[in-house]
Short mmCIF file of C-alpha atoms in Angstrom, two decimals:
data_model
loop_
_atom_site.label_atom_id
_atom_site.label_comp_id
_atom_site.label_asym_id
_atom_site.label_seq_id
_atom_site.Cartn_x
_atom_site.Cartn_y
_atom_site.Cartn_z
CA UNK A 1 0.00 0.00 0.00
CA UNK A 2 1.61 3.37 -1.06
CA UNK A 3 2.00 5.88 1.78
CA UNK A 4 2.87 9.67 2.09
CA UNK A 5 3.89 11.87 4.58
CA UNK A 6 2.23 15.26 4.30
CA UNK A 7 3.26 17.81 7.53
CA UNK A 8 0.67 20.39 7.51
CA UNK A 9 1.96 23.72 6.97
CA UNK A 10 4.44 24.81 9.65
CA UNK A 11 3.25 28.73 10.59
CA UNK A 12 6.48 29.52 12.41
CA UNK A 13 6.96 32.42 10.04
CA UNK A 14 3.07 33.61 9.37
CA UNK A 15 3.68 36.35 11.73
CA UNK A 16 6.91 37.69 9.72
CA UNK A 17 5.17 37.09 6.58
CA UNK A 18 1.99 39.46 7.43
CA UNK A 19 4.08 41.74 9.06
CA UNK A 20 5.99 42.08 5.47
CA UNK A 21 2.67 41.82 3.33
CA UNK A 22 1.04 44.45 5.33
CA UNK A 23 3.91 46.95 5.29
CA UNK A 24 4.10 47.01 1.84
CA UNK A 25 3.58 50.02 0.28
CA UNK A 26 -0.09 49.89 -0.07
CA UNK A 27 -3.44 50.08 2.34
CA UNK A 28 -3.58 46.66 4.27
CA UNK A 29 -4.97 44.24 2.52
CA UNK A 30 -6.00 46.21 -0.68
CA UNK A 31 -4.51 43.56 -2.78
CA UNK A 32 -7.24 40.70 -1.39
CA UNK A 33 -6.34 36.98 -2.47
CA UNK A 34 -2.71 38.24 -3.71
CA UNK A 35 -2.33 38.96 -0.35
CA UNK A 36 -3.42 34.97 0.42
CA UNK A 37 -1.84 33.63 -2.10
CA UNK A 38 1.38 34.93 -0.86
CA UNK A 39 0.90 34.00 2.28
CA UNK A 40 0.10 30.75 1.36
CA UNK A 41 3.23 30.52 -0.96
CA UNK A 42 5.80 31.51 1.52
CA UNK A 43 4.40 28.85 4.34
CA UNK A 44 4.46 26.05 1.69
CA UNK A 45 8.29 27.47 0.86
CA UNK A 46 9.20 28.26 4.61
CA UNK A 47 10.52 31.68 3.06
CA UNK A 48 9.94 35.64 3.16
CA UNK A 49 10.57 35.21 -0.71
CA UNK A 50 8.86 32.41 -2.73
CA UNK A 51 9.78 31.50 -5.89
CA UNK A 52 7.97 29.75 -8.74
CA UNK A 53 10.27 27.16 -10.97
CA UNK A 54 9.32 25.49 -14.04
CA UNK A 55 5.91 25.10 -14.10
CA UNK A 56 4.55 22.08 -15.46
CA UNK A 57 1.01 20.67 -16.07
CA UNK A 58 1.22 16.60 -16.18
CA UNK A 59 -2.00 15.45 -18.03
CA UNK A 60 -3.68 11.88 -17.55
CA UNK A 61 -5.09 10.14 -20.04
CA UNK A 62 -7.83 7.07 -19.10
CA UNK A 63 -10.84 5.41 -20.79
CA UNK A 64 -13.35 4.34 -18.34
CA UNK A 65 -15.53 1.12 -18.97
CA UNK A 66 -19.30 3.35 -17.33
CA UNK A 67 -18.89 4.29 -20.93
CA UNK A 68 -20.70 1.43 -22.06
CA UNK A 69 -23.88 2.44 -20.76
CA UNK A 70 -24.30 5.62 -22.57
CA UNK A 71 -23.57 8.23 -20.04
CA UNK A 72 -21.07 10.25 -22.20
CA UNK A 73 -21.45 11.75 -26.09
CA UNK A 74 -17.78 11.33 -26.25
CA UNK A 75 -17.28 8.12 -28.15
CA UNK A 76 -14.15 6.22 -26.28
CA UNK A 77 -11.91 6.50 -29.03
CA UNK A 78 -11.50 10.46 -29.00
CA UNK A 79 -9.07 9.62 -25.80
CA UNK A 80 -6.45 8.29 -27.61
CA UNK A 81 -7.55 10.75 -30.48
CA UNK A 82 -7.11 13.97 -28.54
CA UNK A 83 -3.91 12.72 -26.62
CA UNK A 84 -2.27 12.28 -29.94
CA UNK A 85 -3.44 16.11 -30.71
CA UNK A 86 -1.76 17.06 -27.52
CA UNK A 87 1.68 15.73 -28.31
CA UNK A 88 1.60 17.45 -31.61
CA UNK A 89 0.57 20.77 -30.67
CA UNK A 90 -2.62 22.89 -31.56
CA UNK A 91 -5.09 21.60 -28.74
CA UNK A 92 -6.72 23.97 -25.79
CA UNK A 93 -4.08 22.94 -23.34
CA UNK A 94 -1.33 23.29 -25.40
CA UNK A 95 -1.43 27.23 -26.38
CA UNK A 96 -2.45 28.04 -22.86
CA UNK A 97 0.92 26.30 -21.17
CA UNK A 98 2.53 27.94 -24.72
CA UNK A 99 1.36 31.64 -23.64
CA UNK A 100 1.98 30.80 -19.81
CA UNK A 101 5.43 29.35 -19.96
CA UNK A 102 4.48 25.88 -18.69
CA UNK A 103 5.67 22.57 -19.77
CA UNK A 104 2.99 19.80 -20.84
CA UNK A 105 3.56 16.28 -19.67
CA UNK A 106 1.31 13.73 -21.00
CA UNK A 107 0.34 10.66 -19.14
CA UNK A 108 -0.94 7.20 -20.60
CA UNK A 109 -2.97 6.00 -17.47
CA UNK A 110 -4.86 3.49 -19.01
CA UNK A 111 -6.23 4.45 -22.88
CA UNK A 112 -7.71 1.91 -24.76
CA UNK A 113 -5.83 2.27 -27.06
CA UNK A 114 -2.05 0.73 -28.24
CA UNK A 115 -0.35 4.38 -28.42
CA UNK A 116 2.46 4.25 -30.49
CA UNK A 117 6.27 4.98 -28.89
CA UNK A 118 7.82 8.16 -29.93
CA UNK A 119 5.11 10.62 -29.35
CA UNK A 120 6.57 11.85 -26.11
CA UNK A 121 3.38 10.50 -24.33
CA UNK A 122 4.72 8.64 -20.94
CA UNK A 123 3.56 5.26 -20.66
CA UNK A 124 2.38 4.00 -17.82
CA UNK A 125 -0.88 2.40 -18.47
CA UNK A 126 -2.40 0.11 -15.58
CA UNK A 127 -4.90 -1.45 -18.38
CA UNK A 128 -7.15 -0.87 -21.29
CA UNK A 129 -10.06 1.04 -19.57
CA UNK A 130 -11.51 0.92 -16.38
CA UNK A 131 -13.89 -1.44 -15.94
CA UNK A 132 -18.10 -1.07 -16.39
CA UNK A 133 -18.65 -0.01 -12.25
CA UNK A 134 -22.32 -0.82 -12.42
CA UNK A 135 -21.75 -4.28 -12.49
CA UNK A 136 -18.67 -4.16 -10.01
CA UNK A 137 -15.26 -2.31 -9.01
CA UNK A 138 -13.55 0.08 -11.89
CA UNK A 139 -10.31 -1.09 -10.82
CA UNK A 140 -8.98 -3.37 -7.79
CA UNK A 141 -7.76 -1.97 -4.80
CA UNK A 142 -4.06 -2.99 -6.28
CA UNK A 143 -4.57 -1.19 -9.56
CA UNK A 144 -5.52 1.53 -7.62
CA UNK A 145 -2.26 1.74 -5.28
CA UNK A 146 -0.67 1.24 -8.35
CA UNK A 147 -2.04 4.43 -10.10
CA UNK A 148 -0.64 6.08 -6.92
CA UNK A 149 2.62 5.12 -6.72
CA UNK A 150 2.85 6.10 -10.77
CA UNK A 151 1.23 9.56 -9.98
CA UNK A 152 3.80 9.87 -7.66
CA UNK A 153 6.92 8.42 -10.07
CA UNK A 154 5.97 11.00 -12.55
CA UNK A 155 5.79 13.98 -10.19
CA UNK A 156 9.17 12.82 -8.66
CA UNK A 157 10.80 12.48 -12.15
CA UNK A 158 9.52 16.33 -13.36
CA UNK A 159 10.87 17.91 -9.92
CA UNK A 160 14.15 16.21 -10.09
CA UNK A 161 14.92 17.00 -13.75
CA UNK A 162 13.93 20.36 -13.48
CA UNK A 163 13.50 21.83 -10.24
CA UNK A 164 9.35 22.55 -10.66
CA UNK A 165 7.99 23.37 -7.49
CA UNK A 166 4.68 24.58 -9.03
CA UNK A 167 2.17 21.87 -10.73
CA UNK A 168 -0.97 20.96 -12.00
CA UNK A 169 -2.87 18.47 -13.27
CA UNK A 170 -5.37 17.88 -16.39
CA UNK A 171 -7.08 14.58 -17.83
CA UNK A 172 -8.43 12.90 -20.50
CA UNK A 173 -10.71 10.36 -20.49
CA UNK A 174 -14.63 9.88 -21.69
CA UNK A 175 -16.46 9.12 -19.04
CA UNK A 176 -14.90 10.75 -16.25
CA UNK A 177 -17.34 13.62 -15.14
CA UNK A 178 -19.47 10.54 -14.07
CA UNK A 179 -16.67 8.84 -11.52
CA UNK A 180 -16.35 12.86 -10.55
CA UNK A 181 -19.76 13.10 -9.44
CA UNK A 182 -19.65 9.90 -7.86
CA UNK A 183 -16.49 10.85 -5.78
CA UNK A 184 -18.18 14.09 -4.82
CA UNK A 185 -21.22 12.39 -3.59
CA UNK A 186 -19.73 10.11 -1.46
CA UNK A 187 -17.15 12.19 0.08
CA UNK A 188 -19.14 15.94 0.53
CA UNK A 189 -22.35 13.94 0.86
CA UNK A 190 -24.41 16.46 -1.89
CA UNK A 191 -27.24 14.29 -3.63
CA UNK A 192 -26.40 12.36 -6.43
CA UNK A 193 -28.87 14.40 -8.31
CA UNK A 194 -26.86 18.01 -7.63
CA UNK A 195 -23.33 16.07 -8.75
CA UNK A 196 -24.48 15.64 -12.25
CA UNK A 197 -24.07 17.43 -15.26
CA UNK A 198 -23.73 17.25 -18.93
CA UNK A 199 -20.28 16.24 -18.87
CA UNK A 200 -19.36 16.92 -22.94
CA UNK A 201 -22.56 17.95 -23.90
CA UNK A 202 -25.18 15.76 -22.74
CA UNK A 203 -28.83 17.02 -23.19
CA UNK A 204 -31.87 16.63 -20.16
CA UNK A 205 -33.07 13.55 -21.46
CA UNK A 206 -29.22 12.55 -21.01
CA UNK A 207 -28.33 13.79 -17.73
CA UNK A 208 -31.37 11.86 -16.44
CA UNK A 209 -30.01 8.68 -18.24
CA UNK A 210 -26.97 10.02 -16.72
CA UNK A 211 -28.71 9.77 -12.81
CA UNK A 212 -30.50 6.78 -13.29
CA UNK A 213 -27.29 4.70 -14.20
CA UNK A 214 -24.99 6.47 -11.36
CA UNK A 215 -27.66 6.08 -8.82
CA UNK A 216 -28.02 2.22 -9.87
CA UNK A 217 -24.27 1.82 -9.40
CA UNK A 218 -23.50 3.46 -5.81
CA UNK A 219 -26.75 1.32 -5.08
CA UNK A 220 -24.73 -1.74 -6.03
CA UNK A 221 -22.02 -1.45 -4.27
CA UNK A 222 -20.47 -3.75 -1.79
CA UNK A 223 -17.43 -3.11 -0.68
CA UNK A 224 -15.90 -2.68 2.88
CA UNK A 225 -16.32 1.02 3.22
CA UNK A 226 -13.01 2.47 3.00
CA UNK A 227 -11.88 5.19 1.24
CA UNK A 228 -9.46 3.47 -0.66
CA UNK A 229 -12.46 0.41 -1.25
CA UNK A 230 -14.23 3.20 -2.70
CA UNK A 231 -12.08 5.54 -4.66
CA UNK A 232 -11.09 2.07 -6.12
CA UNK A 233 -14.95 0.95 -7.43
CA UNK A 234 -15.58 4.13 -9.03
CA UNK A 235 -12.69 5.91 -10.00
CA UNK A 236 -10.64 6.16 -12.87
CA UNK A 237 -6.83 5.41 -13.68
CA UNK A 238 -6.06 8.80 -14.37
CA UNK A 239 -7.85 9.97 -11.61
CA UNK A 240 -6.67 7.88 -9.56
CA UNK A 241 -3.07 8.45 -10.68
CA UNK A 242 -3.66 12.37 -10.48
CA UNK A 243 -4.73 11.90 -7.06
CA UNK A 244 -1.15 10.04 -6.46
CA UNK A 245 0.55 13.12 -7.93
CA UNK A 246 -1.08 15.69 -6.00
CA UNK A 247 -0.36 13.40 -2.50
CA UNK A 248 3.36 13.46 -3.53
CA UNK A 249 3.60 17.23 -4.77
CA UNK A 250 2.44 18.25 -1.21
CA UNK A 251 5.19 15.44 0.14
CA UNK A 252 7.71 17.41 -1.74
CA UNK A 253 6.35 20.75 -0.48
CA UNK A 254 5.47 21.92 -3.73
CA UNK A 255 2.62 24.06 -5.14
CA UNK A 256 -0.60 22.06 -6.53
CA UNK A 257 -2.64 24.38 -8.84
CA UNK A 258 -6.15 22.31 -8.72
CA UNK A 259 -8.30 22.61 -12.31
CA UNK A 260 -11.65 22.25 -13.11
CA UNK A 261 -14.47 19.44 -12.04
CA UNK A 262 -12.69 16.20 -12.36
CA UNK A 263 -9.26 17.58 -10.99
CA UNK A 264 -11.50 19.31 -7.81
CA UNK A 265 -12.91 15.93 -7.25
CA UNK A 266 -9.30 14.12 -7.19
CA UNK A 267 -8.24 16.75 -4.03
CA UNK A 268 -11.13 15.97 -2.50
CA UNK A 269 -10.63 12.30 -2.91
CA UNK A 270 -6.94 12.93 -2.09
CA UNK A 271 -8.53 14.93 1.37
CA UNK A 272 -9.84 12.14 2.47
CA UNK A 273 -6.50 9.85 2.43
CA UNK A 274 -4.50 12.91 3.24
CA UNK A 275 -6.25 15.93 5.02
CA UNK A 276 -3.44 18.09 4.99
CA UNK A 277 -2.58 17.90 1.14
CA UNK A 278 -5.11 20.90 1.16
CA UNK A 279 -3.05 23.28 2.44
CA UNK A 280 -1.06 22.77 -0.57
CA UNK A 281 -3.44 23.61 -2.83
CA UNK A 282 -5.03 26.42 -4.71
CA UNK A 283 -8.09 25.99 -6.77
CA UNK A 284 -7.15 27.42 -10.38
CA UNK A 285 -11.15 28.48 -11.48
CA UNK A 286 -14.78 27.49 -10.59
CA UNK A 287 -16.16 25.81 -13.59
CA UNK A 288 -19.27 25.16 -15.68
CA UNK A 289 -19.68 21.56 -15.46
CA UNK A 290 -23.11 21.52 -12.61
CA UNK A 291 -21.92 20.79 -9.34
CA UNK A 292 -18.47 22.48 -9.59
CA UNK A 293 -19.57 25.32 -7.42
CA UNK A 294 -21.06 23.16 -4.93
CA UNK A 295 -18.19 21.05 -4.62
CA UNK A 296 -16.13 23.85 -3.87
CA UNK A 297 -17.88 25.53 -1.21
CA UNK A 298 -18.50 21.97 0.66
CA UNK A 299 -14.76 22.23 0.88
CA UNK A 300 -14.55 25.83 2.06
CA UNK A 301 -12.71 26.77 -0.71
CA UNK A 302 -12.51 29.31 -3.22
CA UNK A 303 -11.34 29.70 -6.76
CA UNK A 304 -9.35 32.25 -8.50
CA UNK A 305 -11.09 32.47 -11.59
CA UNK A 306 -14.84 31.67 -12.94
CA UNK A 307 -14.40 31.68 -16.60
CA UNK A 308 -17.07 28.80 -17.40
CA UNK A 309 -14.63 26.56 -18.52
CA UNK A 310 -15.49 22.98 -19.02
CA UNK A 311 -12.89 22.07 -21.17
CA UNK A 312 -10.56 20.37 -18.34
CA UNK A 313 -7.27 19.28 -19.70
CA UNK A 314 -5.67 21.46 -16.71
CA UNK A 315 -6.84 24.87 -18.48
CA UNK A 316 -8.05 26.08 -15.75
CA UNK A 317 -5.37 25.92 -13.57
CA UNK A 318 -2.95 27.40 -16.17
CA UNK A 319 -5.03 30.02 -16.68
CA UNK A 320 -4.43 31.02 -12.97
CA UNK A 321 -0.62 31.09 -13.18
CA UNK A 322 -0.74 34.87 -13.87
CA UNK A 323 -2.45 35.49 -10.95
CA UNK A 324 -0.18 33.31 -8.68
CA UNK A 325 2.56 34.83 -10.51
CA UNK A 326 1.67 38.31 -9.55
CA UNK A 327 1.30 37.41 -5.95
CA UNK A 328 4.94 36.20 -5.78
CA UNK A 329 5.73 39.75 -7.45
CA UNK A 330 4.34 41.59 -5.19
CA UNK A 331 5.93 40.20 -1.89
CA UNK A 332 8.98 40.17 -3.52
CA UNK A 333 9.41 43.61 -5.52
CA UNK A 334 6.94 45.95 -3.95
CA UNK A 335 8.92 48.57 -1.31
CA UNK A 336 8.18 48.77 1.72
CA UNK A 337 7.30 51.51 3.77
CA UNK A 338 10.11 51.58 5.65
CA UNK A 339 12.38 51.60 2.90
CA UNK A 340 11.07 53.89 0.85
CA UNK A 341 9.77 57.96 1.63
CA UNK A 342 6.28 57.18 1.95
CA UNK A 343 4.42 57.90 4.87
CA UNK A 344 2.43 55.18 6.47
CA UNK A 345 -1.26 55.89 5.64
CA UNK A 346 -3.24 53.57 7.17
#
């Protein structure tokens, strides 16, 4: 069984932080969640001046078997289809981590789908889809642990080789808004019904088909309870994997910039192994997909940006950079009031 060790943060320096923040040479707290985010930044650094290094969005790519029961209008083989388009440029993700200076790592979880070597796509596929959860578990509690500990391989490999100490996380996989809302359900205890939305573009007619199915399989399931039982059951390999990446980018002390629907439902799964991976985290935008918002606020969170993006892919989160970005800036090359002629005015 893979196993982290997550410290929440240590706040030894929060009161030399705010001092710093709030003599800065601007009313206190007139720069709202920059303010946060650099506070956050420095206790996740242990520094007066954070950094941001090579920021890199690692995107997992899964099939997933509920698929087979019509709950997605994204036909199985666009996975593979659109993780080829990644590699070669020209796709949502890829202009955003262009414009934003991030690198994109792609992922193999478990496509069904032989992907051809020398794409640059990282292979480390558990199996060929996921299997159909309304008849029993996704994946066994072993395929599971091993999605972890390859989350946590690829996170270790990108910090090593090149210092990042600010990530995020995207997928790709049809079929995965419907383990999301699953994992939501169970873990912020929101009806099924208020988890569900149209996922690529389902209509009514399909987000009831959508209900009916997903209610049918938490109904059916049997297993012992646990987390891990149940993350297992309904979740998918790149989910799963993601959530293994996020556990060890808090291990390593590094920044986790959370995306959209899917990604918000692999923290919270990742919460409930690892409470204190949280305070590691900040959630990149508030999306479109129903039940994003709700989500959020069960975890007493808040995102930076609400652009009604449902693309996932990590957009989201890239899209934030800027923002963190200009947080670090401002704790690190605004004067202070003490150092420059500026009389204190507040």
């Amino acid at each position: 069984m893979k196993t982290f060790d997550i410290q929440p943060l240590d706040r030894a320096l929060e009161r030399d932080i705010i001092d710093k923040i709030d003599n800065l040479t601007k009313p206190k707290g007139s720069l709202g969640r920059l303010e946060e985010l650099a506070l956050q930044l420095c206790l996740i650094q242990k520094t007066l001046s954070p950094e941001l290094h090579a920021p890199t969005n690692v995107l997992f790519a899964a099939d997933h078997g509920i698929i087979e029961e019509g709950v997605s209008v994204s036909p199985k083989e666009v996975t593979w289809q659109q993780l080829s388009h990644f590699s070669k440029g020209g796709a949502g993700i890829n202009f955003l981590c262009d414009q934003h200076g991030f690198t994109l790592v792609l992922v193999d979880a478990g496509v069904d789908y032989d992907i051809p070597s020398g794409h640059g796509i990282i292979d480390m596929k558990v199996r060929k889809s996921t299997r159909n959860y309304l008849h029993g578990p996704a994946m066994t509690e072993e395929e599971f642990d091993l999605c972890l500990e390859r989350g946590a391989k690829v996170v270790d490999e990108i910090a090593d080789s090149t210092g990042c100490n600010i990530i995020s996380f995207g997928e790709m996989g049809s079929g995965n808004t419907s383990s999301s809302s699953i994992w939501m359900h169970l873990y912020t205890g929101i009806p099924l019904d208020k988890c569900i939305g149209a996922g690529a573009g389902l209509d009514n007619e399909g987000i009831r088909h959508k209900y009916d199915v997903l209610s049918r399989a938490v109904a059916g399931y049997n297993g012992d309870g646990s987390v891990r039982s149940k993350l297992a059951w309904f979740g998918g390999y790149e989910m799963a994997m993601a959530v293994g990446a996020m556990l060890r980018a808090a291990e390593r002390s590094m920044t986790v910039i959370v995306d959209g629907f899917i990604m918000t439902s692999c923290i919270l799964a990742a919460s409930q192994l690892y409470p204190a991976v949280l305070d590691y985290a900040i959630f990149g935008h508030q999306g479109d997909e129903s039940g994003h918002k709700l989500m959020l606020e069960a975890m007493g969170v808040r995102a930076l940006l609400h652009l009604d993006l449902r693309l996932g892919e990590g957009s989201g989160a890239v899209c934030a950079y800027p923002i963190i970005e200009s947080a670090v800036r401002m704790i690190n090359n605004m004067d202070s009031f003490g150092s420059v002629n500026v009389t204190k005015y507040f």
